[in-house]
């Protein structure tokens, strides 16, 4: 029985957390009552087996553990909405402090062929990365060889598969 009650309680707590994270108050009298009934039922189902053992005497340590754990869960369930509400308020306050105006990124140096620059812009690379790749490509060209994915990774920090994609984009231009 206890796992079923705990499952319902977890569902209720997750719903409450989701509502609070969206800035909607979930502190309704019915919600609080249901939460307390479920927590109380969990406590009773946990403690009952240790108070009425099928055989042998009552183990007071087991009774203590079966009481303490549901009480800790109860206290966490009561405190988490407060914590989540304060975190949501802090997030909202931080978002209000951030300017909403988007600043354009500087455009890369267009002294190289337009097609190579446009290939890198199509990949939505920031200007500093485009410049680092241009410098690396010039170095590789001076050595008389083709640009490789490892060259790209040496110039900018990207995953190997993305480095290969950059090489493919530059090769098609």
PDB file of C-alpha atoms in Angstrom:
ATOM      1  CA  UNK A   1       0.000   0.000   0.000  1.00  0.00           C
ATOM      2  CA  UNK A   2       2.786   2.427   0.886  1.00  0.00           C
ATOM      3  CA  UNK A   3       4.314   2.532  -2.642  1.00  0.00           C
ATOM      4  CA  UNK A   4       0.929   3.473  -4.103  1.00  0.00           C
ATOM      5  CA  UNK A   5       0.528   6.305  -1.601  1.00  0.00           C
ATOM      6  CA  UNK A   6       4.101   7.447  -2.218  1.00  0.00           C
ATOM      7  CA  UNK A   7       3.478   7.416  -5.986  1.00  0.00           C
ATOM      8  CA  UNK A   8       0.418   9.645  -5.609  1.00  0.00           C
ATOM      9  CA  UNK A   9       2.349  11.926  -3.250  1.00  0.00           C
ATOM     10  CA  UNK A  10       5.277  12.216  -5.677  1.00  0.00           C
ATOM     11  CA  UNK A  11       2.859  13.071  -8.486  1.00  0.00           C
ATOM     12  CA  UNK A  12       1.264  15.760  -6.323  1.00  0.00           C
ATOM     13  CA  UNK A  13       4.658  17.204  -5.346  1.00  0.00           C
ATOM     14  CA  UNK A  14       5.844  17.264  -8.970  1.00  0.00           C
ATOM     15  CA  UNK A  15       2.631  19.032 -10.027  1.00  0.00           C
ATOM     16  CA  UNK A  16       3.082  21.553  -7.230  1.00  0.00           C
ATOM     17  CA  UNK A  17       6.720  22.147  -8.200  1.00  0.00           C
ATOM     18  CA  UNK A  18       5.785  22.643 -11.868  1.00  0.00           C
ATOM     19  CA  UNK A  19       3.092  25.160 -10.980  1.00  0.00           C
ATOM     20  CA  UNK A  20       5.416  27.110  -8.705  1.00  0.00           C
ATOM     21  CA  UNK A  21       8.202  27.102 -11.308  1.00  0.00           C
ATOM     22  CA  UNK A  22       5.767  28.830 -13.667  1.00  0.00           C
ATOM     23  CA  UNK A  23       4.939  31.431 -11.037  1.00  0.00           C
ATOM     24  CA  UNK A  24       1.475  30.038 -10.281  1.00  0.00           C
ATOM     25  CA  UNK A  25       0.571  29.639  -6.633  1.00  0.00           C
ATOM     26  CA  UNK A  26      -0.243  26.067  -5.634  1.00  0.00           C
ATOM     27  CA  UNK A  27      -0.966  26.865  -2.000  1.00  0.00           C
ATOM     28  CA  UNK A  28      -4.632  25.922  -1.923  1.00  0.00           C
ATOM     29  CA  UNK A  29      -6.215  24.460   1.207  1.00  0.00           C
ATOM     30  CA  UNK A  30      -7.244  21.264  -0.611  1.00  0.00           C
ATOM     31  CA  UNK A  31      -3.724  20.690  -1.933  1.00  0.00           C
ATOM     32  CA  UNK A  32      -2.257  21.141   1.541  1.00  0.00           C
ATOM     33  CA  UNK A  33      -4.803  18.731   3.057  1.00  0.00           C
ATOM     34  CA  UNK A  34      -4.207  16.083   0.400  1.00  0.00           C
ATOM     35  CA  UNK A  35      -0.459  16.383   0.837  1.00  0.00           C
ATOM     36  CA  UNK A  36      -0.778  15.975   4.620  1.00  0.00           C
ATOM     37  CA  UNK A  37      -3.154  13.003   4.301  1.00  0.00           C
ATOM     38  CA  UNK A  38      -0.769  11.257   1.904  1.00  0.00           C
ATOM     39  CA  UNK A  39       2.247  12.003   4.098  1.00  0.00           C
ATOM     40  CA  UNK A  40       0.364  10.812   7.198  1.00  0.00           C
ATOM     41  CA  UNK A  41      -0.766   7.627   5.451  1.00  0.00           C
ATOM     42  CA  UNK A  42       2.806   6.987   4.342  1.00  0.00           C
ATOM     43  CA  UNK A  43       3.948   7.443   7.937  1.00  0.00           C
ATOM     44  CA  UNK A  44       1.330   5.022   9.288  1.00  0.00           C
ATOM     45  CA  UNK A  45       2.043   2.359   6.648  1.00  0.00           C
ATOM     46  CA  UNK A  46       5.772   2.641   7.304  1.00  0.00           C
ATOM     47  CA  UNK A  47       5.505   2.508  11.095  1.00  0.00           C
ATOM     48  CA  UNK A  48       2.795  -0.142  11.376  1.00  0.00           C
ATOM     49  CA  UNK A  49       5.008  -3.046  10.342  1.00  0.00           C
ATOM     50  CA  UNK A  50       7.700  -2.107  12.853  1.00  0.00           C
ATOM     51  CA  UNK A  51       5.214  -1.601  15.755  1.00  0.00           C
ATOM     52  CA  UNK A  52       3.451  -4.916  15.019  1.00  0.00           C
ATOM     53  CA  UNK A  53       6.262  -7.202  13.824  1.00  0.00           C
ATOM     54  CA  UNK A  54       5.099 -10.607  12.535  1.00  0.00           C
ATOM     55  CA  UNK A  55       7.495 -12.308  14.950  1.00  0.00           C
ATOM     56  CA  UNK A  56       9.733 -11.322  17.816  1.00  0.00           C
ATOM     57  CA  UNK A  57       9.865  -8.185  19.947  1.00  0.00           C
ATOM     58  CA  UNK A  58       9.557  -4.588  18.761  1.00  0.00           C
ATOM     59  CA  UNK A  59      12.882  -3.229  17.538  1.00  0.00           C
ATOM     60  CA  UNK A  60      12.957   0.383  18.729  1.00  0.00           C
ATOM     61  CA  UNK A  61      15.680   1.308  16.210  1.00  0.00           C
ATOM     62  CA  UNK A  62      13.477   0.155  13.350  1.00  0.00           C
ATOM     63  CA  UNK A  63      10.501   2.066  14.753  1.00  0.00           C
ATOM     64  CA  UNK A  64      12.683   5.181  14.962  1.00  0.00           C
ATOM     65  CA  UNK A  65      13.863   4.817  11.354  1.00  0.00           C
ATOM     66  CA  UNK A  66      10.335   4.146  10.105  1.00  0.00           C
ATOM     67  CA  UNK A  67       9.166   7.340  11.836  1.00  0.00           C
ATOM     68  CA  UNK A  68      12.110   9.618  10.977  1.00  0.00           C
ATOM     69  CA  UNK A  69      12.229   9.002   7.224  1.00  0.00           C
ATOM     70  CA  UNK A  70       8.550   9.894   6.545  1.00  0.00           C
ATOM     71  CA  UNK A  71       8.913  12.930   8.825  1.00  0.00           C
ATOM     72  CA  UNK A  72      11.949  14.111   6.847  1.00  0.00           C
ATOM     73  CA  UNK A  73      10.001  13.583   3.614  1.00  0.00           C
ATOM     74  CA  UNK A  74       7.124  15.582   5.091  1.00  0.00           C
ATOM     75  CA  UNK A  75       9.425  18.457   6.061  1.00  0.00           C
ATOM     76  CA  UNK A  76      11.073  18.452   2.638  1.00  0.00           C
ATOM     77  CA  UNK A  77       7.640  18.488   0.996  1.00  0.00           C
ATOM     78  CA  UNK A  78       6.697  21.518   3.081  1.00  0.00           C
ATOM     79  CA  UNK A  79       9.972  23.385   2.454  1.00  0.00           C
ATOM     80  CA  UNK A  80      10.499  22.679  -1.260  1.00  0.00           C
ATOM     81  CA  UNK A  81       7.626  24.884  -2.483  1.00  0.00           C
ATOM     82  CA  UNK A  82       9.069  27.797  -0.510  1.00  0.00           C
ATOM     83  CA  UNK A  83      12.544  27.192  -1.961  1.00  0.00           C
ATOM     84  CA  UNK A  84      11.174  26.790  -5.477  1.00  0.00           C
ATOM     85  CA  UNK A  85       9.080  29.943  -5.159  1.00  0.00           C
ATOM     86  CA  UNK A  86      12.120  31.938  -4.065  1.00  0.00           C
ATOM     87  CA  UNK A  87      14.215  30.483  -6.901  1.00  0.00           C
ATOM     88  CA  UNK A  88      11.497  31.449  -9.393  1.00  0.00           C
ATOM     89  CA  UNK A  89      11.368  34.971  -7.937  1.00  0.00           C
ATOM     90  CA  UNK A  90      15.160  35.257  -8.165  1.00  0.00           C
ATOM     91  CA  UNK A  91      15.079  34.047 -11.795  1.00  0.00           C
ATOM     92  CA  UNK A  92      12.365  36.540 -12.685  1.00  0.00           C
ATOM     93  CA  UNK A  93      14.283  39.353 -11.001  1.00  0.00           C
ATOM     94  CA  UNK A  94      17.455  38.387 -12.858  1.00  0.00           C
ATOM     95  CA  UNK A  95      15.594  38.316 -16.184  1.00  0.00           C
ATOM     96  CA  UNK A  96      14.264  41.811 -15.541  1.00  0.00           C
ATOM     97  CA  UNK A  97      17.801  43.047 -14.912  1.00  0.00           C
ATOM     98  CA  UNK A  98      19.137  41.681 -18.237  1.00  0.00           C
ATOM     99  CA  UNK A  99      18.775  44.041 -21.175  1.00  0.00           C
ATOM    100  CA  UNK A 100      16.492  42.637 -23.856  1.00  0.00           C
ATOM    101  CA  UNK A 101      18.120  44.433 -26.787  1.00  0.00           C
ATOM    102  CA  UNK A 102      20.154  42.125 -29.025  1.00  0.00           C
ATOM    103  CA  UNK A 103      23.446  43.563 -30.186  1.00  0.00           C
ATOM    104  CA  UNK A 104      24.649  42.601 -33.646  1.00  0.00           C
ATOM    105  CA  UNK A 105      27.871  40.629 -33.783  1.00  0.00           C
ATOM    106  CA  UNK A 106      30.749  42.197 -35.690  1.00  0.00           C
ATOM    107  CA  UNK A 107      31.014  40.914 -39.222  1.00  0.00           C
ATOM    108  CA  UNK A 108      34.066  38.830 -40.138  1.00  0.00           C
ATOM    109  CA  UNK A 109      36.861  40.123 -42.320  1.00  0.00           C
ATOM    110  CA  UNK A 110      35.673  39.789 -45.902  1.00  0.00           C
ATOM    111  CA  UNK A 111      39.087  39.952 -47.537  1.00  0.00           C
ATOM    112  CA  UNK A 112      38.838  36.257 -48.384  1.00  0.00           C
ATOM    113  CA  UNK A 113      36.434  34.945 -51.027  1.00  0.00           C
ATOM    114  CA  UNK A 114      32.815  35.698 -50.219  1.00  0.00           C
ATOM    115  CA  UNK A 115      31.771  32.069 -50.602  1.00  0.00           C
ATOM    116  CA  UNK A 116      34.036  30.856 -47.750  1.00  0.00           C
ATOM    117  CA  UNK A 117      32.805  33.581 -45.417  1.00  0.00           C
ATOM    118  CA  UNK A 118      29.190  32.883 -46.317  1.00  0.00           C
ATOM    119  CA  UNK A 119      29.745  29.153 -45.692  1.00  0.00           C
ATOM    120  CA  UNK A 120      30.987  29.930 -42.177  1.00  0.00           C
ATOM    121  CA  UNK A 121      28.167  32.402 -41.590  1.00  0.00           C
ATOM    122  CA  UNK A 122      25.667  29.730 -42.712  1.00  0.00           C
ATOM    123  CA  UNK A 123      27.046  27.558 -39.913  1.00  0.00           C
ATOM    124  CA  UNK A 124      26.221  30.446 -37.556  1.00  0.00           C
ATOM    125  CA  UNK A 125      29.748  30.706 -36.268  1.00  0.00           C
ATOM    126  CA  UNK A 126      30.629  33.806 -34.275  1.00  0.00           C
ATOM    127  CA  UNK A 127      33.071  36.296 -35.793  1.00  0.00           C
ATOM    128  CA  UNK A 128      36.052  35.298 -33.570  1.00  0.00           C
ATOM    129  CA  UNK A 129      35.693  31.664 -34.668  1.00  0.00           C
ATOM    130  CA  UNK A 130      35.437  32.671 -38.313  1.00  0.00           C
ATOM    131  CA  UNK A 131      38.613  34.727 -37.970  1.00  0.00           C
ATOM    132  CA  UNK A 132      40.456  31.850 -36.244  1.00  0.00           C
ATOM    133  CA  UNK A 133      39.390  29.471 -39.016  1.00  0.00           C
ATOM    134  CA  UNK A 134      40.485  31.953 -41.693  1.00  0.00           C
ATOM    135  CA  UNK A 135      43.933  32.219 -40.102  1.00  0.00           C
ATOM    136  CA  UNK A 136      44.205  28.426 -39.833  1.00  0.00           C
ATOM    137  CA  UNK A 137      43.131  27.954 -43.442  1.00  0.00           C
ATOM    138  CA  UNK A 138      45.748  30.469 -44.572  1.00  0.00           C
ATOM    139  CA  UNK A 139      48.400  28.513 -42.647  1.00  0.00           C
ATOM    140  CA  UNK A 140      47.277  25.222 -44.200  1.00  0.00           C
ATOM    141  CA  UNK A 141      47.183  26.795 -47.684  1.00  0.00           C
ATOM    142  CA  UNK A 142      50.764  28.034 -47.180  1.00  0.00           C
ATOM    143  CA  UNK A 143      51.779  24.424 -46.464  1.00  0.00           C
ATOM    144  CA  UNK A 144      50.116  23.365 -49.730  1.00  0.00           C
ATOM    145  CA  UNK A 145      47.578  20.957 -48.259  1.00  0.00           C
ATOM    146  CA  UNK A 146      43.847  20.719 -47.656  1.00  0.00           C
ATOM    147  CA  UNK A 147      42.152  21.790 -44.418  1.00  0.00           C
ATOM    148  CA  UNK A 148      41.272  18.819 -42.167  1.00  0.00           C
ATOM    149  CA  UNK A 149      38.867  18.370 -39.282  1.00  0.00           C
ATOM    150  CA  UNK A 150      41.866  18.210 -36.941  1.00  0.00           C
ATOM    151  CA  UNK A 151      43.034  21.589 -38.266  1.00  0.00           C
ATOM    152  CA  UNK A 152      39.602  23.010 -37.463  1.00  0.00           C
ATOM    153  CA  UNK A 153      39.723  21.547 -33.956  1.00  0.00           C
ATOM    154  CA  UNK A 154      43.218  23.000 -33.469  1.00  0.00           C
ATOM    155  CA  UNK A 155      41.878  26.451 -34.404  1.00  0.00           C
ATOM    156  CA  UNK A 156      38.566  26.392 -32.518  1.00  0.00           C
ATOM    157  CA  UNK A 157      37.071  24.199 -29.822  1.00  0.00           C
ATOM    158  CA  UNK A 158      34.358  22.182 -31.556  1.00  0.00           C
ATOM    159  CA  UNK A 159      33.308  18.532 -31.559  1.00  0.00           C
ATOM    160  CA  UNK A 160      34.950  16.255 -34.154  1.00  0.00           C
ATOM    161  CA  UNK A 161      31.731  15.778 -36.136  1.00  0.00           C
ATOM    162  CA  UNK A 162      31.131  19.546 -36.255  1.00  0.00           C
ATOM    163  CA  UNK A 163      34.745  20.101 -37.342  1.00  0.00           C
ATOM    164  CA  UNK A 164      34.155  17.657 -40.201  1.00  0.00           C
ATOM    165  CA  UNK A 165      31.000  19.566 -41.139  1.00  0.00           C
ATOM    166  CA  UNK A 166      32.939  22.839 -41.239  1.00  0.00           C
ATOM    167  CA  UNK A 167      35.535  21.234 -43.551  1.00  0.00           C
ATOM    168  CA  UNK A 168      32.742  19.937 -45.822  1.00  0.00           C
ATOM    169  CA  UNK A 169      31.117  23.390 -45.956  1.00  0.00           C
ATOM    170  CA  UNK A 170      34.406  25.043 -46.845  1.00  0.00           C
ATOM    171  CA  UNK A 171      35.190  22.383 -49.462  1.00  0.00           C
ATOM    172  CA  UNK A 172      31.911  23.000 -51.284  1.00  0.00           C
ATOM    173  CA  UNK A 173      32.642  26.727 -51.655  1.00  0.00           C
TER     174      UNK A 173
END
